[in-house]
Coordinates of C-alpha atoms and ligand atoms in Angstrom, one line a residue:
M2 CA 45.2 60.3 113.8
K3 CA 46.0 62.8 116.5
V4 CA 45.9 61.8 120.2
T5 CA 43.4 64.6 120.7
E6 CA 41.2 63.1 118.0
H7 CA 41.4 59.7 119.6
I8 CA 40.2 61.2 122.9
N9 CA 37.4 63.1 121.3
N10 CA 36.2 60.0 119.4
A11 CA 36.2 57.9 122.5
N12 CA 33.0 59.5 123.7
G13 CA 34.1 59.6 127.3
N14 CA 35.4 56.0 127.4
T15 CA 38.8 55.6 129.0
L16 CA 41.4 54.5 126.4
F17 CA 44.4 52.2 127.0
S18 CA 47.9 53.1 125.7
F19 CA 51.4 52.1 126.5
E20 CA 55.1 53.0 126.0
I21 CA 57.8 50.8 124.7
L22 CA 61.6 51.1 124.5
P23 CA 63.5 50.3 121.3
P24 CA 65.5 47.1 121.7
L25 CA 69.1 47.1 122.7
K26 CA 71.4 47.3 119.7
G27 CA 71.9 43.9 118.3
Q28 CA 68.3 42.7 118.9
N29 CA 65.7 42.5 116.2
V30 CA 62.3 44.1 115.8
Q31 CA 60.6 40.8 116.6
S32 CA 61.4 41.4 120.3
I33 CA 59.2 44.5 120.1
F34 CA 56.4 42.8 118.3
D35 CA 56.5 40.0 121.0
N36 CA 55.9 42.8 123.5
I37 CA 53.1 44.5 121.6
D38 CA 51.2 41.4 120.4
P39 CA 49.7 40.4 123.8
L40 CA 48.5 44.0 124.4
M41 CA 46.7 44.5 121.0
E42 CA 43.5 42.9 122.3
F43 CA 43.0 46.1 124.5
K44 CA 42.9 48.2 121.3
P45 CA 45.5 50.9 122.1
P46 CA 44.8 53.8 119.8
F47 CA 48.5 54.8 120.1
I48 CA 51.8 53.4 121.3
D49 CA 54.7 55.6 122.4
V50 CA 58.3 54.7 121.5
T51 CA 61.0 56.3 123.7
Y52 CA 64.1 58.0 122.4
H53 CA 67.5 57.2 123.9
R54 CA 70.3 59.6 123.5
E55 CA 74.0 58.7 123.1
E56 CA 76.1 57.7 126.1
Y57 CA 79.8 58.0 126.7
V58 CA 81.7 54.9 127.5
Y59 CA 85.4 54.6 128.3
K60 CA 87.4 51.6 127.0
E61 CA 90.7 50.8 128.4
L62 CA 93.4 50.4 125.8
D63 CA 96.4 48.1 125.9
N64 CA 98.6 51.0 126.9
G65 CA 96.4 51.7 129.9
L66 CA 94.9 54.9 128.4
L67 CA 91.2 55.3 128.3
Q68 CA 89.5 55.8 125.0
K69 CA 86.2 57.8 125.1
K70 CA 83.5 56.3 122.8
V71 CA 80.1 57.6 122.0
V72 CA 77.5 54.8 121.8
K73 CA 73.8 54.7 121.2
K74 CA 72.5 51.6 123.0
R75 CA 68.9 51.8 121.9
P76 CA 68.7 53.3 118.4
G77 CA 65.8 52.8 116.1
T78 CA 62.9 54.9 117.5
V79 CA 61.8 56.1 114.1
G80 CA 62.2 52.7 112.4
I81 CA 60.1 51.0 115.2
C82 CA 57.4 53.7 114.8
A83 CA 57.2 53.0 111.1
A84 CA 57.2 49.2 111.7
I85 CA 54.3 49.6 114.3
Q86 CA 52.2 51.7 112.0
N87 CA 52.8 49.3 109.1
K88 CA 52.1 46.1 111.1
Y89 CA 49.3 47.1 113.5
H90 CA 47.8 50.2 111.8
V91 CA 48.0 51.9 115.2
D92 CA 49.4 55.4 115.7
A93 CA 53.0 55.3 116.9
I94 CA 54.4 58.2 118.8
P95 CA 58.1 58.8 118.7
H96 CA 59.7 60.7 121.5
I97 CA 62.0 63.5 120.4
L98 CA 64.6 65.1 122.6
C99 CA 66.4 68.4 122.8
G100 CA 69.5 66.6 124.1
G101 CA 71.9 65.5 121.4
F102 CA 70.0 67.3 118.7
T103 CA 70.8 70.6 116.9
K104 CA 67.8 72.5 115.5
E105 CA 68.8 71.3 112.1
D106 CA 68.8 67.6 113.3
T107 CA 65.4 68.2 114.8
E108 CA 64.0 69.6 111.6
N109 CA 65.3 66.7 109.6
F110 CA 64.0 64.2 112.2
L111 CA 60.5 65.8 111.9
I112 CA 60.6 65.8 108.1
D113 CA 61.3 62.0 108.3
L114 CA 58.3 61.5 110.7
D115 CA 56.1 63.6 108.4
F116 CA 57.0 61.6 105.4
L117 CA 56.2 58.4 107.3
G118 CA 52.7 59.6 108.1
I119 CA 53.4 60.0 111.8
D120 CA 50.8 62.4 113.3
N121 CA 52.0 62.8 116.9
V122 CA 55.3 63.5 118.6
M123 CA 56.2 63.7 122.3
A124 CA 58.6 66.6 122.8
L125 CA 61.0 66.3 125.7
R126 CA 64.2 67.9 126.9
G127 CA 65.9 64.6 127.9
D128 CA 68.2 64.1 130.9
A129 CA 71.9 65.0 131.3
V130 CA 74.2 62.3 129.8
K131 CA 75.2 59.8 132.5
T132 CA 78.6 61.2 133.0
E133 CA 77.4 64.8 133.6
T134 CA 75.3 66.3 136.4
Y135 CA 73.4 68.9 134.5
F136 CA 71.7 68.8 131.1
K137 CA 73.7 70.5 128.4
A138 CA 72.1 71.5 125.1
E139 CA 74.0 71.2 121.8
K140 CA 75.5 74.5 120.6
E141 CA 72.8 74.9 118.1
G142 CA 70.1 73.0 120.1
H143 CA 67.3 73.6 122.4
H144 CA 67.7 74.1 126.2
Y145 CA 64.1 73.3 127.2
A146 CA 61.2 71.2 125.8
G147 CA 59.2 74.4 125.4
E148 CA 61.7 75.6 122.7
L149 CA 61.4 72.3 120.9
V150 CA 57.6 72.6 121.0
T151 CA 57.9 76.1 119.3
Q152 CA 60.1 74.6 116.5
I153 CA 57.5 71.9 115.9
S154 CA 54.7 74.5 115.9
D155 CA 56.6 76.6 113.4
L156 CA 57.0 73.6 111.1
N157 CA 53.3 73.0 111.4
K158 CA 52.9 76.5 110.0
G159 CA 55.4 75.8 107.2
T160 CA 58.2 77.8 108.9
Y161 CA 61.5 76.0 108.4
L162 CA 64.9 77.0 109.7
D163 CA 65.8 78.2 106.2
E164 CA 63.5 81.2 105.8
D165 CA 64.3 81.5 102.1
L166 CA 62.5 78.2 101.4
L167 CA 59.6 78.9 99.0
N168 CA 56.2 77.1 99.0
S169 CA 57.3 74.9 101.9
S170 CA 54.6 72.5 103.1
C171 CA 53.2 72.5 106.6
T172 CA 53.5 69.5 108.9
N173 CA 50.5 68.7 111.1
F174 CA 51.9 67.2 114.3
C175 CA 50.0 66.9 117.5
V176 CA 52.5 67.5 120.2
G177 CA 52.6 65.9 123.7
V178 CA 54.8 67.1 126.6
A179 CA 55.8 65.6 129.9
A180 CA 54.7 66.7 133.4
Y181 CA 55.5 65.7 136.9
P182 CA 52.8 65.5 139.6
E183 CA 55.5 65.3 142.2
K184 CA 57.6 68.0 140.5
H185 CA 60.5 67.7 138.1
M186 CA 63.7 66.9 140.1
E187 CA 65.4 70.2 139.0
A188 CA 62.4 72.5 139.5
P189 CA 62.7 74.8 142.5
S190 CA 59.0 74.3 143.2
L191 CA 55.9 72.6 141.8
D192 CA 54.4 76.1 141.0
S193 CA 57.5 77.0 139.0
D194 CA 57.3 73.6 137.2
I195 CA 53.6 74.2 136.3
H196 CA 54.5 77.7 135.1
F197 CA 56.9 76.2 132.5
L198 CA 54.4 73.5 131.7
K199 CA 51.9 76.2 130.9
K200 CA 54.5 77.7 128.5
K201 CA 54.9 74.4 126.7
I202 CA 51.1 74.4 126.1
K203 CA 51.2 78.1 125.0
N204 CA 53.9 77.2 122.5
G205 CA 51.6 74.6 120.9
A206 CA 51.5 71.3 122.9
Q207 CA 48.1 69.7 122.8
Y208 CA 48.3 67.1 125.5
I209 CA 50.3 66.1 128.6
V210 CA 51.6 62.7 129.8
T211 CA 52.7 62.5 133.4
Q212 CA 55.6 60.8 135.1
M213 CA 54.6 57.7 136.9
F214 CA 53.0 58.0 140.4
F215 CA 51.8 55.4 142.9
D216 CA 49.3 57.6 144.8
N217 CA 46.4 58.8 142.7
N218 CA 45.9 61.8 145.1
R219 CA 49.2 63.2 143.8
Y220 CA 47.8 63.1 140.3
F221 CA 44.4 64.5 141.2
E222 CA 45.9 67.4 143.2
F223 CA 48.3 68.1 140.3
V224 CA 45.5 68.2 137.7
E225 CA 43.5 70.5 140.0
K226 CA 46.5 72.9 140.3
C227 CA 47.1 72.8 136.5
R228 CA 43.4 73.6 135.8
K229 CA 43.6 76.5 138.3
E230 CA 46.5 77.8 136.3
G231 CA 44.5 77.7 133.1
I232 CA 45.9 74.5 131.6
T233 CA 43.0 72.9 129.8
V234 CA 44.5 70.2 127.6
P235 CA 44.2 66.4 128.5
I236 CA 46.6 65.3 131.3
I237 CA 47.2 61.6 130.6
P238 CA 48.4 59.7 133.7
G239 CA 51.5 57.5 133.3
L240 CA 51.3 54.3 135.3
K241 CA 53.9 51.6 136.1
P242 CA 53.3 48.5 138.2
I243 CA 56.1 47.8 140.7
A244 CA 57.6 44.4 140.0
T245 CA 60.7 43.8 142.2
K246 CA 61.8 44.7 145.8
K247 CA 64.8 46.5 144.4
Q248 CA 62.4 49.0 142.8
L249 CA 61.5 50.4 146.2
N250 CA 64.8 52.2 146.1
L251 CA 65.4 52.3 142.3
I252 CA 62.1 54.1 141.4
P253 CA 62.6 57.0 143.8
H254 CA 66.2 57.3 142.8
R255 CA 65.7 57.3 139.1
F256 CA 62.3 58.9 138.7
H257 CA 62.1 61.2 141.8
V258 CA 58.7 60.0 142.9
D259 CA 57.5 58.8 146.3
L260 CA 56.0 55.4 147.1
P261 CA 53.1 55.4 149.5
E262 CA 53.7 54.0 153.0
D263 CA 51.0 51.3 152.5
L264 CA 52.7 50.0 149.3
I265 CA 56.2 50.0 150.9
L266 CA 55.0 47.9 153.8
E267 CA 53.3 45.4 151.6
V268 CA 56.3 45.1 149.3
V269 CA 58.6 44.6 152.3
K270 CA 56.3 41.8 153.5
C271 CA 56.6 39.9 150.2
Q272 CA 58.7 36.7 150.3
D273 CA 60.0 37.0 146.8
N274 CA 59.7 39.0 143.6
E275 CA 56.8 36.9 142.2
H276 CA 54.7 38.1 145.2
V277 CA 55.9 41.7 144.6
R278 CA 54.9 41.4 140.9
Q279 CA 51.4 40.2 142.0
L280 CA 51.1 43.0 144.5
G281 CA 52.3 45.5 141.9
I282 CA 49.6 44.3 139.5
E283 CA 46.9 44.6 142.2
W284 CA 48.0 48.1 143.2
C285 CA 48.1 49.3 139.6
V286 CA 44.6 47.8 139.0
Q287 CA 43.3 49.7 141.9
Q288 CA 44.9 52.9 140.7
S289 CA 43.6 52.3 137.2
K290 CA 40.0 51.6 138.3
E291 CA 39.9 54.8 140.4
L292 CA 41.3 56.9 137.5
Q293 CA 38.8 55.3 135.1
K294 CA 35.9 56.0 137.4
A295 CA 37.0 59.6 137.5
G296 CA 36.6 59.8 133.8
I297 CA 40.3 60.1 132.8
P298 CA 40.4 59.9 129.0
V299 CA 43.5 57.6 128.6
L300 CA 45.6 55.5 131.0
H301 CA 49.1 55.2 129.7
Y302 CA 51.3 52.3 131.0
Y303 CA 55.1 52.2 131.1
S304 CA 55.8 48.7 129.9
M305 CA 59.6 49.0 130.1
G306 CA 59.9 46.1 127.7
K307 CA 57.6 43.7 129.7
S308 CA 54.1 43.2 128.6
D309 CA 52.9 40.4 131.0
N310 CA 52.2 42.8 133.9
I311 CA 50.5 45.3 131.7
K312 CA 48.4 42.6 130.1
A313 CA 47.3 41.3 133.6
I314 CA 46.3 44.8 134.6
A315 CA 44.6 45.7 131.3
S316 CA 42.5 42.5 131.4
Q317 CA 41.0 43.6 134.7
V318 CA 40.5 47.2 133.8
F319 CA 39.5 47.4 130.1
Ligands
FAD30 C1 56.0 60.9 129.8 C2 57.5 61.0 129.8 C3 58.2 60.4 128.7 C4 59.6 60.5 128.7 N1 60.3 60.0 127.6 C5 61.6 60.1 127.5 C6 62.4 59.6 126.5 O1 61.8 58.9 125.5 N2 63.7 59.7 126.4 C7 64.4 60.4 127.4 O2 65.6 60.5 127.4 N3 63.7 60.9 128.5 C8 62.4 60.8 128.6 N4 61.7 61.3 129.6 C9 62.5 62.0 130.7 C10 62.7 63.5 130.5 O3 63.5 63.7 129.3 C11 63.3 64.1 131.7 O4 62.4 64.0 132.8 C12 63.9 65.5 131.6 O5 64.8 65.7 132.7 C13 62.9 66.6 131.5 O6 62.3 66.6 130.3 P1 61.1 67.7 130.1 O7 60.7 67.5 128.7 O8 60.0 67.5 131.1 O9 61.9 69.1 130.3 P2 61.4 70.6 130.4 O10 60.0 70.7 130.2 O11 62.3 71.3 129.5 O12 61.7 70.9 131.9 C14 63.0 70.6 132.5 C15 63.2 71.4 133.7 O13 63.4 72.8 133.4 C16 62.4 73.6 133.9 N5 62.1 74.6 132.8 C17 61.3 74.3 131.7 N6 61.4 75.4 130.9 C18 62.2 76.3 131.5 C19 62.6 77.6 131.1 N7 62.2 78.2 130.0 N8 63.4 78.3 132.0 C20 63.8 77.7 133.1 N9 63.5 76.5 133.5 C21 62.6 75.8 132.7 C22 61.3 72.7 134.3 O14 60.6 73.3 135.4 C23 62.0 71.5 134.7 O15 62.5 71.5 136.0 C24 60.3 61.2 129.7 C25 59.6 61.7 130.8 C26 58.2 61.6 130.9 C27 57.4 62.2 132.0

C-alpha cells in the first residue's frame, strides 16, 4: 500500500515508522530482523531501507603503489526490502539515488521493485562520494532528485527510456523525497531549497520526509513556509535520539543540523554515554509527544541499526 494511503487510513492517528540500514557486507539478514523484531509491536505501516552507493578505497600494493578499488560496503537494499515484505507483510520502502546510477540502471532497478510488489520509493540525489567535494552525476544519470522523480513518474505512465516499446505496462509507485528544515548544506538559502522541493512535488512526489532535527520549532516553521509556498503533501518529520557525547560534534558535522543549547548543556553534564542515551530518549519522547499532539500523521525514526532506543521511545509515545 502507498504511504499516502496508510496516512489516509489512519483517521488522524499518528503512525510510527522507522528507517534501517542494510547490514555491512559479510553480515546476514538476521541482524536486520533482530533490529526490526522489537519494533513490530508498534505496528509500523512501512519501513525505509537506505541505499549506500559505492566508495573508493586505496589499497597499498607490495611495490608501494596505490590500487584504487570500488567497494559497496552495504549492498542489499532491494533484497532486504523483499525480505521485510515477505516476513512481516509490511511495506518496505527502498531508497534510490541519482549517484552511481545511469537512467538505464534506474529503470532496471525500478522494474525489479515493481516485480517485487514494492509500492513506494524514496527518491534521493545522494551525496558526493567520500573522496570528492561535490556531487557528480553519472554521464547518463540524474543531477538532482527532481529529475529522478520525473523518471519514476514517467514509468508510472508507462513511458520507458526506449520509446519504441509497445504495450508497456505502467508502474504505480508512490514517491517520497527528502527535505531539510535547517536547509540542505549546499543550498544558498532555505527559500531556494524550498523552491526546488516544490519542483520535486510538481514532478510527482507525493510525500516528504525531513532530515533529523532536535528543535521542533525548526520543523513547525519549515512546514509553515512550505505550506505558504503551496506544498500541500504530508511532511513527515525524521527523528533521531542522541546517544553519545561524540554526537554533539558528529551530528552537526555529518547532517548539518543545529543542536539546541538546552540539549547541549544537558549532554555535557552527563557522566557517561549511558546517561546521554537516557537523555536522548527523554528528549526524543518530548519531541515526539509534541509532534503527535500537533496531529502530525507519521513520526519517522532513524534507527541507524539500533532498535533499543527507538523501542524505549515508541513505548512511551505510541
Ligand atoms: C529522509 C532522508 C533519507 C535519506 N536517505 C539516504 C540514503 O538512503 N542514501 C544516501 O546516500 N543518502 C540519503 N540521504 C541523504 C541525501 O542523499 C543527501 O542529503 C543529498 O545531499 C541530497 O539529496 P536530495 O535528494 O535532498 O537532493 P536534491 O533534492 O537533488 O537537492 C540537492 C541540492 O540541490 C539543490 N537543487 C535541487 N534541485 C535543483 C536544481 N534543479 N537546480 C539547482 N539546484 C537544485 C537543492 O536545493 C539542494 O541544495 C537521505 C536524506 C534524507 C533527508
